[in-house]
């Protein structure tokens, strides 16, 4: 349930005074997992809502909201929506009842004290102003990416297309595209501006014209990842399993017992560095066309076309079409490698399984880890070295992650939740180690299961 403004939702409708009590057991029966036509209910602040029809009209997409069908969605709702009071007005038409007085505020399998402590922490964070952006910070990040974009072109224009300036230009273009990527990530999470519409407008421009991708597709995929990180069938980032990699012990053992083999998994730690970026590049380009055409996102497709025309007009006259294709492929390969190592160092080494309906804190901490803070690590990762804080507070501006980190550590220590933090080198090595371990689990189940 990504942050949305009320203007894009259904018109608010008055609802009758509904006080029908429900138990968690009843709510759990309405998850829609066994039958897609089954009613889907979820809980927000003890109120029960029927999202069976609304899911198709949900501005953030049907999947992200339906992932919480049959569950408590209070913390996800709070995390994704900046203006809760506004959005709650549109929920009134979906209200069918509330939890019975004898029912806890969250499912019985969850730690209610931890849940309540985190909600108190969220209120504290809001009072401290940590959800408010520093416009100078984001202006600097945007302008420095644009500067890198210009310097990449100027390098080729001034020094020519011989090998050294050519490779320097490739590196600079890859860096600027990666930094544009981090900035559009900020915009997609509504953390650059206070008002949603300004985030949307600039996100449309940066993702479309400067990056060459449809912003709505990014939001559709990425918000699912945040809602259910490392949960197979719910987190799109795990779609590489099982056709390219086998991930996590439970999924690898399951795959091995089914005697399924789509790739030589025993070598996946060796082919990750080369094959993953290549597949990712092809996947991104293919899904951009498929998504925009099938969903009739013509304005976003036009921005993608404008991006490609812009890049061609900048570089083809300087180096010719064939040299440009090599330039573009190499820079995209570098950028894809950068993105994959940064994004996966926080997730692949962590727990990967089906959705276990954990509380918000436990779910995010089980699926994410941090990397040590430094000026370089902050810049190189777009502050995603603070992945734990980012997942707990998705709309928080990244320049505030370091401020909330001690509070999160204290909460984790109080409740015995592991807070993982490691060096950048260890984080990268853990990707390969985890892939190797997963392949061994698969191989053992495949041969002996």
PDB file of C-alpha atoms in Angstrom, residues 125 128 130 134 137 370-375 378 383-390 393 396-409 419:
ATOM      1  CA  UNK A 125      10.161   9.647  14.721  1.00  0.00           C
ATOM      2  CA  UNK A 128      11.274  14.499  15.821  1.00  0.00           C
ATOM      3  CA  UNK A 130      12.724  12.770  10.757  1.00  0.00           C
ATOM      4  CA  UNK A 134      16.082  18.579   3.566  1.00  0.00           C
ATOM      5  CA  UNK A 137      20.436  17.757   0.327  1.00  0.00           C
ATOM      6  CA  UNK A 370      22.973  -2.852   7.008  1.00  0.00           C
ATOM      7  CA  UNK A 371      26.434  -1.963   5.784  1.00  0.00           C
ATOM      8  CA  UNK A 372      28.798   0.242   7.790  1.00  0.00           C
ATOM      9  CA  UNK A 373      28.353   3.984   7.436  1.00  0.00           C
ATOM     10  CA  UNK A 374      30.992   6.098   5.709  1.00  0.00           C
ATOM     11  CA  UNK A 375      30.867   8.973   3.242  1.00  0.00           C
ATOM     12  CA  UNK A 378      26.537   6.403   1.795  1.00  0.00           C
ATOM     13  CA  UNK A 383      22.294   5.470   1.570  1.00  0.00           C
ATOM     14  CA  UNK A 384      20.874   1.970   1.104  1.00  0.00           C
ATOM     15  CA  UNK A 385      23.618   0.809   3.431  1.00  0.00           C
ATOM     16  CA  UNK A 386      20.913   1.780   5.974  1.00  0.00           C
ATOM     17  CA  UNK A 387      18.576  -0.805   4.495  1.00  0.00           C
ATOM     18  CA  UNK A 388      16.989  -1.695   7.845  1.00  0.00           C
ATOM     19  CA  UNK A 389      15.926   1.872   8.570  1.00  0.00           C
ATOM     20  CA  UNK A 390      14.809   2.333   4.973  1.00  0.00           C
ATOM     21  CA  UNK A 393      10.398   3.783   7.408  1.00  0.00           C
ATOM     22  CA  UNK A 396      11.871   8.691   5.484  1.00  0.00           C
ATOM     23  CA  UNK A 397      14.379  10.923   3.605  1.00  0.00           C
ATOM     24  CA  UNK A 398      17.654   9.045   3.381  1.00  0.00           C
ATOM     25  CA  UNK A 399      19.700  11.799   5.030  1.00  0.00           C
ATOM     26  CA  UNK A 400      17.907  10.957   8.296  1.00  0.00           C
ATOM     27  CA  UNK A 401      18.609   7.218   8.402  1.00  0.00           C
ATOM     28  CA  UNK A 402      21.696   7.645  10.588  1.00  0.00           C
ATOM     29  CA  UNK A 403      19.651   9.640  13.084  1.00  0.00           C
ATOM     30  CA  UNK A 404      17.007   6.961  13.587  1.00  0.00           C
ATOM     31  CA  UNK A 405      19.458   4.031  13.529  1.00  0.00           C
ATOM     32  CA  UNK A 406      20.316   4.194  17.295  1.00  0.00           C
ATOM     33  CA  UNK A 407      16.595   4.147  18.147  1.00  0.00           C
ATOM     34  CA  UNK A 408      16.059   1.109  15.936  1.00  0.00           C
ATOM     35  CA  UNK A 409      19.051  -0.675  17.461  1.00  0.00           C
ATOM     36  CA  UNK A 419      20.255  -6.164  13.894  1.00  0.00           C
TER      37      UNK A 419
END
